[in-house]
Amino acid sequence: MEYGYFTLKGKQVDNLPCEQCNNDTFNVKGIIKYVFVFLEYLPVFPVTKSVILSCTNCNEIIDRTAIESSLYKSIKKNVFKFYFVLPMYVGLLFFLSLLGYWQYLKHEENTLTKAYIHSPQKNDFYFINYEKINDNIRPTQKYRLGKVVSVNDGLISMIYGGFTYTRSSSLIRDVQGGMTYDARYFNHKEHSFTLDELQNLYADNAILAIKRPKNNRLYGNVVIDSISINRKYSSIAEMHNDRGLAFMRYSHIASNLENAYKHFSLSSEGGLSKGQVNLSKLYIGASDINKALYWLDKAAIQGNYEAIRLYIEHCNVADGCDKKLFISKLEMTGFDLSLN
Ligand SMILES: [Zn+2]
């Protein structure tokens, strides 16, 4: 533990003889020794309170034993008024309120989990202690995520995350990091439970908590994409473009921007001009004009007018970009640029 000291000035005391001079007036200084944890100016609680009496004339300090104990007590009482001592507990109050808040959050989580387990919904996230479901696992494979994929006639189907962990906090990290958004995070195999079975698992602590995404988000990250769900795509490139767009809606999260790059790149390589334009826009945003022009060129050849416009606009600021060559190339493939 670490200690800090806080000094108070008390009222002068009369009628105490000084052994060094004939003076009888003394200055009173109170010292509070307190415990602090992180910050010296955030005392947790006081340990000792003592007073020092010094002669106003010669600064001689009176030995405590030379003062009558009842007098010493009354001097102390005068110096350490409760409103000076109370702030010494500020840290304690702070930690207690943090603890209270943490317990409140825990309570909230439990209440919601109980409510969700009675009325499961598609896309509910389950924090599972897998050891309680399958005792044939290694201790490092204890925790994993589950996601409800369907609820039909009281039968709940769930898929499990492909990753297992020693600590339950790793599951939150996966959600926060946007990993669960990736379809590959979960295994395809579905496991079905009745409502009673789920409740038994909860009672058995196999289900630690259930989280229901709000606006497709949990812990601040996108966990399900409403666009991608239940939608048939004409091509994989189309799907990747859509996923990239979904990530861009929350692009302030760094990992989402990376994922958007990844999906737009896959879409671009799949030959989708929309995906190529989206990827180019990311490159333009990152001032990587040459890479942007590379993909805009590919999209332009396919007749994407936004790509043509962006190419011409950014060609002017790029080294070695030949606008005339670009236009003649387009005209040779049969585009009429005057229509735009
Ligand atoms: Zn003196």
PDB file of N, CA, C and O in Angstrom, residues 177-252:
ATOM      1  N   GLY A 177     -14.224  -7.536 -32.092  1.00  0.00           N
ATOM      2  CA  GLY A 177     -13.301  -7.452 -33.218  1.00  0.00           C
ATOM      3  C   GLY A 177     -13.979  -7.682 -34.556  1.00  0.00           C
ATOM      4  O   GLY A 177     -13.326  -7.642 -35.593  1.00  0.00           O
ATOM      5  N   GLY A 178     -15.287  -7.926 -34.543  1.00  0.00           N
ATOM      6  CA  GLY A 178     -16.012  -8.098 -35.796  1.00  0.00           C
ATOM      7  C   GLY A 178     -15.844  -9.482 -36.417  1.00  0.00           C
ATOM      8  O   GLY A 178     -16.263  -9.714 -37.548  1.00  0.00           O
ATOM      9  N   MET A 179     -15.225 -10.411 -35.679  1.00  0.00           N
ATOM     10  CA  MET A 179     -14.976 -11.740 -36.264  1.00  0.00           C
ATOM     11  C   MET A 179     -16.255 -12.519 -36.532  1.00  0.00           C
ATOM     12  O   MET A 179     -16.346 -13.272 -37.489  1.00  0.00           O
ATOM     13  N   THR A 180     -17.241 -12.320 -35.642  1.00  0.00           N
ATOM     14  CA  THR A 180     -18.472 -13.121 -35.770  1.00  0.00           C
ATOM     15  C   THR A 180     -19.281 -12.722 -36.998  1.00  0.00           C
ATOM     16  O   THR A 180     -20.191 -13.426 -37.400  1.00  0.00           O
ATOM     17  N   TYR A 181     -18.940 -11.577 -37.546  1.00  0.00           N
ATOM     18  CA  TYR A 181     -19.646 -11.109 -38.745  1.00  0.00           C
ATOM     19  C   TYR A 181     -19.319 -11.999 -39.937  1.00  0.00           C
ATOM     20  O   TYR A 181     -20.147 -12.232 -40.808  1.00  0.00           O
ATOM     21  N   ASP A 182     -18.095 -12.481 -39.933  1.00  0.00           N
ATOM     22  CA  ASP A 182     -17.647 -13.338 -41.020  1.00  0.00           C
ATOM     23  C   ASP A 182     -18.383 -14.679 -40.941  1.00  0.00           C
ATOM     24  O   ASP A 182     -18.363 -15.340 -39.913  1.00  0.00           O
ATOM     25  N   ALA A 183     -19.013 -15.051 -42.016  1.00  0.00           N
ATOM     26  CA  ALA A 183     -19.818 -16.281 -42.036  1.00  0.00           C
ATOM     27  C   ALA A 183     -18.986 -17.501 -41.670  1.00  0.00           C
ATOM     28  O   ALA A 183     -19.500 -18.493 -41.170  1.00  0.00           O
ATOM     29  N   ARG A 184     -17.685 -17.424 -41.914  1.00  0.00           N
ATOM     30  CA  ARG A 184     -16.835 -18.586 -41.636  1.00  0.00           C
ATOM     31  C   ARG A 184     -16.562 -18.780 -40.153  1.00  0.00           C
ATOM     32  O   ARG A 184     -15.984 -19.765 -39.742  1.00  0.00           O
ATOM     33  N   TYR A 185     -16.938 -17.770 -39.353  1.00  0.00           N
ATOM     34  CA  TYR A 185     -16.682 -17.886 -37.910  1.00  0.00           C
ATOM     35  C   TYR A 185     -17.443 -19.074 -37.317  1.00  0.00           C
ATOM     36  O   TYR A 185     -16.942 -19.774 -36.442  1.00  0.00           O
ATOM     37  N   PHE A 186     -18.660 -19.286 -37.802  1.00  0.00           N
ATOM     38  CA  PHE A 186     -19.498 -20.343 -37.239  1.00  0.00           C
ATOM     39  C   PHE A 186     -19.440 -21.624 -38.075  1.00  0.00           C
ATOM     40  O   PHE A 186     -19.356 -21.579 -39.303  1.00  0.00           O
ATOM     41  N   ASN A 187     -19.504 -22.751 -37.376  1.00  0.00           N
ATOM     42  CA  ASN A 187     -19.613 -24.032 -38.065  1.00  0.00           C
ATOM     43  C   ASN A 187     -21.018 -24.149 -38.662  1.00  0.00           C
ATOM     44  O   ASN A 187     -21.957 -23.530 -38.184  1.00  0.00           O
ATOM     45  N   HIS A 188     -21.118 -24.960 -39.713  1.00  0.00           N
ATOM     46  CA  HIS A 188     -22.418 -25.071 -40.383  1.00  0.00           C
ATOM     47  C   HIS A 188     -23.399 -25.978 -39.652  1.00  0.00           C
ATOM     48  O   HIS A 188     -24.600 -25.817 -39.759  1.00  0.00           O
ATOM     49  N   LYS A 189     -22.844 -26.937 -38.935  1.00  0.00           N
ATOM     50  CA  LYS A 189     -23.703 -27.930 -38.285  1.00  0.00           C
ATOM     51  C   LYS A 189     -24.649 -27.272 -37.274  1.00  0.00           C
ATOM     52  O   LYS A 189     -24.233 -26.480 -36.435  1.00  0.00           O
ATOM     53  N   GLU A 190     -25.927 -27.599 -37.397  1.00  0.00           N
ATOM     54  CA  GLU A 190     -26.914 -27.036 -36.477  1.00  0.00           C
ATOM     55  C   GLU A 190     -27.211 -27.999 -35.335  1.00  0.00           C
ATOM     56  O   GLU A 190     -27.266 -29.205 -35.529  1.00  0.00           O
ATOM     57  N   HIS A 191     -27.383 -27.401 -34.150  1.00  0.00           N
ATOM     58  CA  HIS A 191     -27.710 -28.205 -32.972  1.00  0.00           C
ATOM     59  C   HIS A 191     -29.059 -27.718 -32.463  1.00  0.00           C
ATOM     60  O   HIS A 191     -29.256 -26.519 -32.292  1.00  0.00           O
ATOM     61  N   SER A 192     -29.981 -28.669 -32.240  1.00  0.00           N
ATOM     62  CA  SER A 192     -31.331 -28.264 -31.842  1.00  0.00           C
ATOM     63  C   SER A 192     -31.592 -28.514 -30.362  1.00  0.00           C
ATOM     64  O   SER A 192     -31.127 -29.498 -29.788  1.00  0.00           O
ATOM     65  N   PHE A 193     -32.323 -27.568 -29.777  1.00  0.00           N
ATOM     66  CA  PHE A 193     -32.678 -27.663 -28.361  1.00  0.00           C
ATOM     67  C   PHE A 193     -34.148 -27.311 -28.187  1.00  0.00           C
ATOM     68  O   PHE A 193     -34.687 -26.487 -28.914  1.00  0.00           O
ATOM     69  N   THR A 194     -34.776 -27.924 -27.185  1.00  0.00           N
ATOM     70  CA  THR A 194     -36.111 -27.474 -26.796  1.00  0.00           C
ATOM     71  C   THR A 194     -35.925 -26.359 -25.782  1.00  0.00           C
ATOM     72  O   THR A 194     -34.831 -26.153 -25.246  1.00  0.00           O
ATOM     73  N   LEU A 195     -37.014 -25.622 -25.514  1.00  0.00           N
ATOM     74  CA  LEU A 195     -36.943 -24.548 -24.517  1.00  0.00           C
ATOM     75  C   LEU A 195     -36.504 -25.097 -23.164  1.00  0.00           C
ATOM     76  O   LEU A 195     -35.705 -24.482 -22.459  1.00  0.00           O
ATOM     77  N   ASP A 196     -37.049 -26.274 -22.813  1.00  0.00           N
ATOM     78  CA  ASP A 196     -36.692 -26.894 -21.528  1.00  0.00           C
ATOM     79  C   ASP A 196     -35.209 -27.223 -21.471  1.00  0.00           C
ATOM     80  O   ASP A 196     -34.550 -26.998 -20.456  1.00  0.00           O
ATOM     81  N   GLU A 197     -34.709 -27.755 -22.573  1.00  0.00           N
ATOM     82  CA  GLU A 197     -33.282 -28.109 -22.610  1.00  0.00           C
ATOM     83  C   GLU A 197     -32.407 -26.863 -22.418  1.00  0.00           C
ATOM     84  O   GLU A 197     -31.419 -26.891 -21.687  1.00  0.00           O
ATOM     85  N   LEU A 198     -32.802 -25.772 -23.073  1.00  0.00           N
ATOM     86  CA  LEU A 198     -32.033 -24.530 -22.920  1.00  0.00           C
ATOM     87  C   LEU A 198     -32.053 -24.065 -21.471  1.00  0.00           C
ATOM     88  O   LEU A 198     -31.041 -23.647 -20.922  1.00  0.00           O
ATOM     89  N   GLN A 199     -33.229 -24.145 -20.858  1.00  0.00           N
ATOM     90  CA  GLN A 199     -33.321 -23.705 -19.467  1.00  0.00           C
ATOM     91  C   GLN A 199     -32.485 -24.577 -18.535  1.00  0.00           C
ATOM     92  O   GLN A 199     -31.886 -24.065 -17.590  1.00  0.00           O
ATOM     93  N   ASN A 200     -32.450 -25.865 -18.830  1.00  0.00           N
ATOM     94  CA  ASN A 200     -31.598 -26.748 -18.031  1.00  0.00           C
ATOM     95  C   ASN A 200     -30.123 -26.396 -18.207  1.00  0.00           C
ATOM     96  O   ASN A 200     -29.358 -26.395 -17.243  1.00  0.00           O
ATOM     97  N   LEU A 201     -29.754 -26.074 -19.441  1.00  0.00           N
ATOM     98  CA  LEU A 201     -28.367 -25.688 -19.689  1.00  0.00           C
ATOM     99  C   LEU A 201     -28.015 -24.406 -18.947  1.00  0.00           C
ATOM    100  O   LEU A 201     -26.914 -24.248 -18.422  1.00  0.00           O
ATOM    101  N   TYR A 202     -28.974 -23.495 -18.899  1.00  0.00           N
ATOM    102  CA  TYR A 202     -28.740 -22.239 -18.170  1.00  0.00           C
ATOM    103  C   TYR A 202     -28.603 -22.521 -16.678  1.00  0.00           C
ATOM    104  O   TYR A 202     -27.691 -22.014 -16.024  1.00  0.00           O
ATOM    105  N   ALA A 203     -29.495 -23.368 -16.158  1.00  0.00           N
ATOM    106  CA  ALA A 203     -29.444 -23.715 -14.736  1.00  0.00           C
ATOM    107  C   ALA A 203     -28.121 -24.410 -14.396  1.00  0.00           C
ATOM    108  O   ALA A 203     -27.592 -24.276 -13.295  1.00  0.00           O
ATOM    109  N   ASP A 204     -27.577 -25.103 -15.385  1.00  0.00           N
ATOM    110  CA  ASP A 204     -26.344 -25.865 -15.191  1.00  0.00           C
ATOM    111  C   ASP A 204     -25.094 -25.005 -15.461  1.00  0.00           C
ATOM    112  O   ASP A 204     -23.975 -25.500 -15.465  1.00  0.00           O
ATOM    113  N   ASN A 205     -25.317 -23.698 -15.715  1.00  0.00           N
ATOM    114  CA  ASN A 205     -24.212 -22.778 -16.049  1.00  0.00           C
ATOM    115  C   ASN A 205     -23.486 -23.115 -17.348  1.00  0.00           C
ATOM    116  O   ASN A 205     -22.346 -22.706 -17.541  1.00  0.00           O
ATOM    117  N   ALA A 206     -24.139 -23.879 -18.200  1.00  0.00           N
ATOM    118  CA  ALA A 206     -23.551 -24.139 -19.511  1.00  0.00           C
ATOM    119  C   ALA A 206     -23.763 -22.921 -20.402  1.00  0.00           C
ATOM    120  O   ALA A 206     -22.949 -22.607 -21.264  1.00  0.00           O
ATOM    121  N   ILE A 207     -24.879 -22.222 -20.165  1.00  0.00           N
ATOM    122  CA  ILE A 207     -25.122 -20.957 -20.864  1.00  0.00           C
ATOM    123  C   ILE A 207     -24.818 -19.848 -19.863  1.00  0.00           C
ATOM    124  O   ILE A 207     -25.463 -19.736 -18.828  1.00  0.00           O
ATOM    125  N   LEU A 208     -23.774 -19.056 -20.161  1.00  0.00           N
ATOM    126  CA  LEU A 208     -23.333 -18.028 -19.224  1.00  0.00           C
ATOM    127  C   LEU A 208     -24.131 -16.745 -19.398  1.00  0.00           C
ATOM    128  O   LEU A 208     -24.491 -16.092 -18.440  1.00  0.00           O
ATOM    129  N   ALA A 209     -24.381 -16.406 -20.647  1.00  0.00           N
ATOM    130  CA  ALA A 209     -25.115 -15.175 -20.930  1.00  0.00           C
ATOM    131  C   ALA A 209     -25.666 -15.250 -22.349  1.00  0.00           C
ATOM    132  O   ALA A 209     -25.130 -15.975 -23.192  1.00  0.00           O
ATOM    133  N   ILE A 210     -26.740 -14.503 -22.559  1.00  0.00           N
ATOM    134  CA  ILE A 210     -27.296 -14.401 -23.912  1.00  0.00           C
ATOM    135  C   ILE A 210     -27.352 -12.929 -24.277  1.00  0.00           C
ATOM    136  O   ILE A 210     -27.784 -12.095 -23.473  1.00  0.00           O
ATOM    137  N   LYS A 211     -26.886 -12.622 -25.456  1.00  0.00           N
ATOM    138  CA  LYS A 211     -26.894 -11.232 -25.929  1.00  0.00           C
ATOM    139  C   LYS A 211     -27.742 -11.155 -27.186  1.00  0.00           C
ATOM    140  O   LYS A 211     -27.605 -11.991 -28.084  1.00  0.00           O
ATOM    141  N   ARG A 212     -28.582 -10.137 -27.214  1.00  0.00           N
ATOM    142  CA  ARG A 212     -29.410  -9.936 -28.406  1.00  0.00           C
ATOM    143  C   ARG A 212     -28.945  -8.656 -29.094  1.00  0.00           C
ATOM    144  O   ARG A 212     -29.011  -7.576 -28.504  1.00  0.00           O
ATOM    145  N   PRO A 213     -28.454  -8.778 -30.325  1.00  0.00           N
ATOM    146  CA  PRO A 213     -27.947  -7.583 -31.016  1.00  0.00           C
ATOM    147  C   PRO A 213     -29.035  -6.523 -31.205  1.00  0.00           C
ATOM    148  O   PRO A 213     -30.190  -6.863 -31.442  1.00  0.00           O
ATOM    149  N   LYS A 214     -28.633  -5.270 -31.027  1.00  0.00           N
ATOM    150  CA  LYS A 214     -29.536  -4.150 -31.329  1.00  0.00           C
ATOM    151  C   LYS A 214     -29.021  -3.495 -32.591  1.00  0.00           C
ATOM    152  O   LYS A 214     -27.848  -3.143 -32.661  1.00  0.00           O
ATOM    153  N   ASN A 215     -29.907  -3.307 -33.554  1.00  0.00           N
ATOM    154  CA  ASN A 215     -29.501  -2.773 -34.861  1.00  0.00           C
ATOM    155  C   ASN A 215     -28.298  -3.537 -35.414  1.00  0.00           C
ATOM    156  O   ASN A 215     -27.349  -2.944 -35.927  1.00  0.00           O
ATOM    157  N   ASN A 216     -28.358  -4.844 -35.225  1.00  0.00           N
ATOM    158  CA  ASN A 216     -27.295  -5.730 -35.713  1.00  0.00           C
ATOM    159  C   ASN A 216     -25.948  -5.506 -35.047  1.00  0.00           C
ATOM    160  O   ASN A 216     -24.924  -5.906 -35.573  1.00  0.00           O
ATOM    161  N   ARG A 217     -25.967  -4.864 -33.897  1.00  0.00           N
ATOM    162  CA  ARG A 217     -24.690  -4.612 -33.246  1.00  0.00           C
ATOM    163  C   ARG A 217     -24.658  -5.172 -31.832  1.00  0.00           C
ATOM    164  O   ARG A 217     -25.659  -5.152 -31.122  1.00  0.00           O
ATOM    165  N   LEU A 218     -23.471  -5.619 -31.460  1.00  0.00           N
ATOM    166  CA  LEU A 218     -23.192  -6.043 -30.089  1.00  0.00           C
ATOM    167  C   LEU A 218     -21.842  -5.472 -29.715  1.00  0.00           C
ATOM    168  O   LEU A 218     -20.926  -5.501 -30.534  1.00  0.00           O
ATOM    169  N   TYR A 219     -21.718  -4.986 -28.500  1.00  0.00           N
ATOM    170  CA  TYR A 219     -20.446  -4.410 -28.039  1.00  0.00           C
ATOM    171  C   TYR A 219     -19.882  -3.434 -29.070  1.00  0.00           C
ATOM    172  O   TYR A 219     -18.687  -3.398 -29.298  1.00  0.00           O
ATOM    173  N   GLY A 220     -20.777  -2.702 -29.703  1.00  0.00           N
ATOM    174  CA  GLY A 220     -20.317  -1.664 -30.631  1.00  0.00           C
ATOM    175  C   GLY A 220     -19.953  -2.138 -32.017  1.00  0.00           C
ATOM    176  O   GLY A 220     -19.602  -1.349 -32.876  1.00  0.00           O
ATOM    177  N   ASN A 221     -20.019  -3.426 -32.269  1.00  0.00           N
ATOM    178  CA  ASN A 221     -19.632  -3.868 -33.608  1.00  0.00           C
ATOM    179  C   ASN A 221     -20.790  -4.543 -34.329  1.00  0.00           C
ATOM    180  O   ASN A 221     -21.708  -5.062 -33.714  1.00  0.00           O
ATOM    181  N   VAL A 222     -20.718  -4.517 -35.655  1.00  0.00           N
ATOM    182  CA  VAL A 222     -21.744  -5.178 -36.462  1.00  0.00           C
ATOM    183  C   VAL A 222     -21.546  -6.684 -36.325  1.00  0.00           C
ATOM    184  O   VAL A 222     -20.442  -7.181 -36.495  1.00  0.00           O
ATOM    185  N   VAL A 223     -22.594  -7.399 -35.976  1.00  0.00           N
ATOM    186  CA  VAL A 223     -22.448  -8.837 -35.841  1.00  0.00           C
ATOM    187  C   VAL A 223     -23.223  -9.603 -36.906  1.00  0.00           C
ATOM    188  O   VAL A 223     -22.879 -10.721 -37.259  1.00  0.00           O
ATOM    189  N   ILE A 224     -24.277  -9.000 -37.403  1.00  0.00           N
ATOM    190  CA  ILE A 224     -25.026  -9.655 -38.471  1.00  0.00           C
ATOM    191  C   ILE A 224     -25.306  -8.581 -39.506  1.00  0.00           C
ATOM    192  O   ILE A 224     -25.562  -7.443 -39.149  1.00  0.00           O
ATOM    193  N   ASP A 225     -25.275  -8.951 -40.721  1.00  0.00           N
ATOM    194  CA  ASP A 225     -25.602  -7.974 -41.742  1.00  0.00           C
ATOM    195  C   ASP A 225     -27.004  -8.223 -42.264  1.00  0.00           C
ATOM    196  O   ASP A 225     -27.285  -9.253 -42.844  1.00  0.00           O
ATOM    197  N   SER A 226     -27.877  -7.235 -42.058  1.00  0.00           N
ATOM    198  CA  SER A 226     -29.279  -7.406 -42.443  1.00  0.00           C
ATOM    199  C   SER A 226     -29.431  -7.545 -43.954  1.00  0.00           C
ATOM    200  O   SER A 226     -30.359  -8.167 -44.435  1.00  0.00           O
ATOM    201  N   ILE A 227     -28.500  -6.948 -44.695  1.00  0.00           N
ATOM    202  CA  ILE A 227     -28.596  -7.039 -46.156  1.00  0.00           C
ATOM    203  C   ILE A 227     -28.261  -8.466 -46.609  1.00  0.00           C
ATOM    204  O   ILE A 227     -28.948  -9.051 -47.440  1.00  0.00           O
ATOM    205  N   SER A 228     -27.198  -8.997 -46.020  1.00  0.00           N
ATOM    206  CA  SER A 228     -26.708 -10.284 -46.494  1.00  0.00           C
ATOM    207  C   SER A 228     -27.611 -11.453 -46.105  1.00  0.00           C
ATOM    208  O   SER A 228     -27.600 -12.477 -46.759  1.00  0.00           O
ATOM    209  N   ILE A 229     -28.351 -11.264 -45.025  1.00  0.00           N
ATOM    210  CA  ILE A 229     -29.165 -12.384 -44.548  1.00  0.00           C
ATOM    211  C   ILE A 229     -30.313 -12.672 -45.507  1.00  0.00           C
ATOM    212  O   ILE A 229     -30.997 -11.760 -45.973  1.00  0.00           O
ATOM    213  N   ASN A 230     -30.542 -13.940 -45.740  1.00  0.00           N
ATOM    214  CA  ASN A 230     -31.675 -14.385 -46.544  1.00  0.00           C
ATOM    215  C   ASN A 230     -31.726 -13.731 -47.916  1.00  0.00           C
ATOM    216  O   ASN A 230     -32.782 -13.420 -48.426  1.00  0.00           O
ATOM    217  N   ARG A 231     -30.592 -13.482 -48.477  1.00  0.00           N
ATOM    218  CA  ARG A 231     -30.639 -12.864 -49.788  1.00  0.00           C
ATOM    219  C   ARG A 231     -29.822 -13.697 -50.733  1.00  0.00           C
ATOM    220  O   ARG A 231     -28.711 -14.118 -50.436  1.00  0.00           O
ATOM    221  N   LYS A 232     -30.415 -13.943 -51.890  1.00  0.00           N
ATOM    222  CA  LYS A 232     -29.688 -14.721 -52.894  1.00  0.00           C
ATOM    223  C   LYS A 232     -28.908 -13.751 -53.778  1.00  0.00           C
ATOM    224  O   LYS A 232     -29.430 -12.735 -54.219  1.00  0.00           O
ATOM    225  N   TYR A 233     -27.680 -14.080 -54.003  1.00  0.00           N
ATOM    226  CA  TYR A 233     -26.862 -13.231 -54.853  1.00  0.00           C
ATOM    227  C   TYR A 233     -26.666 -13.910 -56.203  1.00  0.00           C
ATOM    228  O   TYR A 233     -26.570 -15.141 -56.281  1.00  0.00           O
ATOM    229  N   SER A 234     -26.591 -13.077 -57.233  1.00  0.00           N
ATOM    230  CA  SER A 234     -26.378 -13.650 -58.553  1.00  0.00           C
ATOM    231  C   SER A 234     -24.927 -14.112 -58.708  1.00  0.00           C
ATOM    232  O   SER A 234     -24.619 -14.956 -59.533  1.00  0.00           O
ATOM    233  N   SER A 235     -24.031 -13.554 -57.889  1.00  0.00           N
ATOM    234  CA  SER A 235     -22.649 -14.001 -57.947  1.00  0.00           C
ATOM    235  C   SER A 235     -21.979 -13.786 -56.592  1.00  0.00           C
ATOM    236  O   SER A 235     -22.472 -13.014 -55.763  1.00  0.00           O
ATOM    237  N   ILE A 236     -20.870 -14.448 -56.403  1.00  0.00           N
ATOM    238  CA  ILE A 236     -20.118 -14.280 -55.154  1.00  0.00           C
ATOM    239  C   ILE A 236     -19.560 -12.860 -55.080  1.00  0.00           C
ATOM    240  O   ILE A 236     -19.510 -12.245 -54.019  1.00  0.00           O
ATOM    241  N   ALA A 237     -19.175 -12.330 -56.242  1.00  0.00           N
ATOM    242  CA  ALA A 237     -18.651 -10.962 -56.290  1.00  0.00           C
ATOM    243  C   ALA A 237     -19.697  -9.975 -55.785  1.00  0.00           C
ATOM    244  O   ALA A 237     -19.379  -9.010 -55.083  1.00  0.00           O
ATOM    245  N   GLU A 238     -20.967 -10.255 -56.126  1.00  0.00           N
ATOM    246  CA  GLU A 238     -22.078  -9.412 -55.678  1.00  0.00           C
ATOM    247  C   GLU A 238     -22.207  -9.471 -54.144  1.00  0.00           C
ATOM    248  O   GLU A 238     -22.404  -8.460 -53.476  1.00  0.00           O
ATOM    249  N   MET A 239     -22.089 -10.676 -53.630  1.00  0.00           N
ATOM    250  CA  MET A 239     -22.187 -10.866 -52.174  1.00  0.00           C
ATOM    251  C   MET A 239     -21.060 -10.108 -51.455  1.00  0.00           C
ATOM    252  O   MET A 239     -21.294  -9.420 -50.460  1.00  0.00           O
ATOM    253  N   HIS A 240     -19.848 -10.221 -52.003  1.00  0.00           N
ATOM    254  CA  HIS A 240     -18.729  -9.532 -51.357  1.00  0.00           C
ATOM    255  C   HIS A 240     -18.904  -8.018 -51.400  1.00  0.00           C
ATOM    256  O   HIS A 240     -18.580  -7.326 -50.437  1.00  0.00           O
ATOM    257  N   ASN A 241     -19.422  -7.518 -52.498  1.00  0.00           N
ATOM    258  CA  ASN A 241     -19.649  -6.085 -52.602  1.00  0.00           C
ATOM    259  C   ASN A 241     -20.636  -5.638 -51.531  1.00  0.00           C
ATOM    260  O   ASN A 241     -20.444  -4.625 -50.859  1.00  0.00           O
ATOM    261  N   ASP A 242     -21.699  -6.444 -51.351  1.00  0.00           N
ATOM    262  CA  ASP A 242     -22.717  -6.144 -50.362  1.00  0.00           C
ATOM    263  C   ASP A 242     -22.149  -6.164 -48.947  1.00  0.00           C
ATOM    264  O   ASP A 242     -22.439  -5.301 -48.115  1.00  0.00           O
ATOM    265  N   ARG A 243     -21.314  -7.149 -48.689  1.00  0.00           N
ATOM    266  CA  ARG A 243     -20.699  -7.243 -47.359  1.00  0.00           C
ATOM    267  C   ARG A 243     -19.771  -6.064 -47.107  1.00  0.00           C
ATOM    268  O   ARG A 243     -19.739  -5.504 -46.020  1.00  0.00           O
ATOM    269  N   GLY A 244     -19.036  -5.698 -48.151  1.00  0.00           N
ATOM    270  CA  GLY A 244     -18.149  -4.529 -48.030  1.00  0.00           C
ATOM    271  C   GLY A 244     -18.951  -3.286 -47.676  1.00  0.00           C
ATOM    272  O   GLY A 244     -18.577  -2.519 -46.793  1.00  0.00           O
ATOM    273  N   LEU A 245     -20.104  -3.132 -48.346  1.00  0.00           N
ATOM    274  CA  LEU A 245     -20.963  -1.973 -48.067  1.00  0.00           C
ATOM    275  C   LEU A 245     -21.477  -2.014 -46.637  1.00  0.00           C
ATOM    276  O   LEU A 245     -21.543  -0.983 -45.965  1.00  0.00           O
ATOM    277  N   ALA A 246     -21.812  -3.216 -46.171  1.00  0.00           N
ATOM    278  CA  ALA A 246     -22.298  -3.353 -44.796  1.00  0.00           C
ATOM    279  C   ALA A 246     -21.220  -2.908 -43.804  1.00  0.00           C
ATOM    280  O   ALA A 246     -21.503  -2.211 -42.831  1.00  0.00           O
ATOM    281  N   PHE A 247     -19.978  -3.278 -44.080  1.00  0.00           N
ATOM    282  CA  PHE A 247     -18.893  -2.861 -43.183  1.00  0.00           C
ATOM    283  C   PHE A 247     -18.687  -1.351 -43.248  1.00  0.00           C
ATOM    284  O   PHE A 247     -18.356  -0.719 -42.252  1.00  0.00           O
ATOM    285  N   MET A 248     -18.873  -0.789 -44.433  1.00  0.00           N
ATOM    286  CA  MET A 248     -18.656   0.651 -44.592  1.00  0.00           C
ATOM    287  C   MET A 248     -19.652   1.477 -43.783  1.00  0.00           C
ATOM    288  O   MET A 248     -19.382   2.613 -43.436  1.00  0.00           O
ATOM    289  N   ARG A 249     -20.800   0.900 -43.458  1.00  0.00           N
ATOM    290  CA  ARG A 249     -21.782   1.651 -42.676  1.00  0.00           C
ATOM    291  C   ARG A 249     -21.231   1.978 -41.293  1.00  0.00           C
ATOM    292  O   ARG A 249     -21.682   2.892 -40.639  1.00  0.00           O
ATOM    293  N   TYR A 250     -20.276   1.178 -40.809  1.00  0.00           N
ATOM    294  CA  TYR A 250     -19.668   1.449 -39.510  1.00  0.00           C
ATOM    295  C   TYR A 250     -18.153   1.537 -39.675  1.00  0.00           C
ATOM    296  O   TYR A 250     -17.396   0.927 -38.940  1.00  0.00           O
ATOM    297  N   SER A 251     -17.751   2.275 -40.691  1.00  0.00           N
ATOM    298  CA  SER A 251     -16.325   2.277 -41.053  1.00  0.00           C
ATOM    299  C   SER A 251     -15.450   3.011 -40.047  1.00  0.00           C
ATOM    300  O   SER A 251     -14.237   2.978 -40.145  1.00  0.00           O
ATOM    301  N   HIS A 252     -16.069   3.676 -39.053  1.00  0.00           N
ATOM    302  CA  HIS A 252     -15.249   4.335 -38.033  1.00  0.00           C
ATOM    303  C   HIS A 252     -14.526   3.298 -37.169  1.00  0.00           C
ATOM    304  O   HIS A 252     -13.583   3.618 -36.474  1.00  0.00           O
TER     305      HIS A 252
END
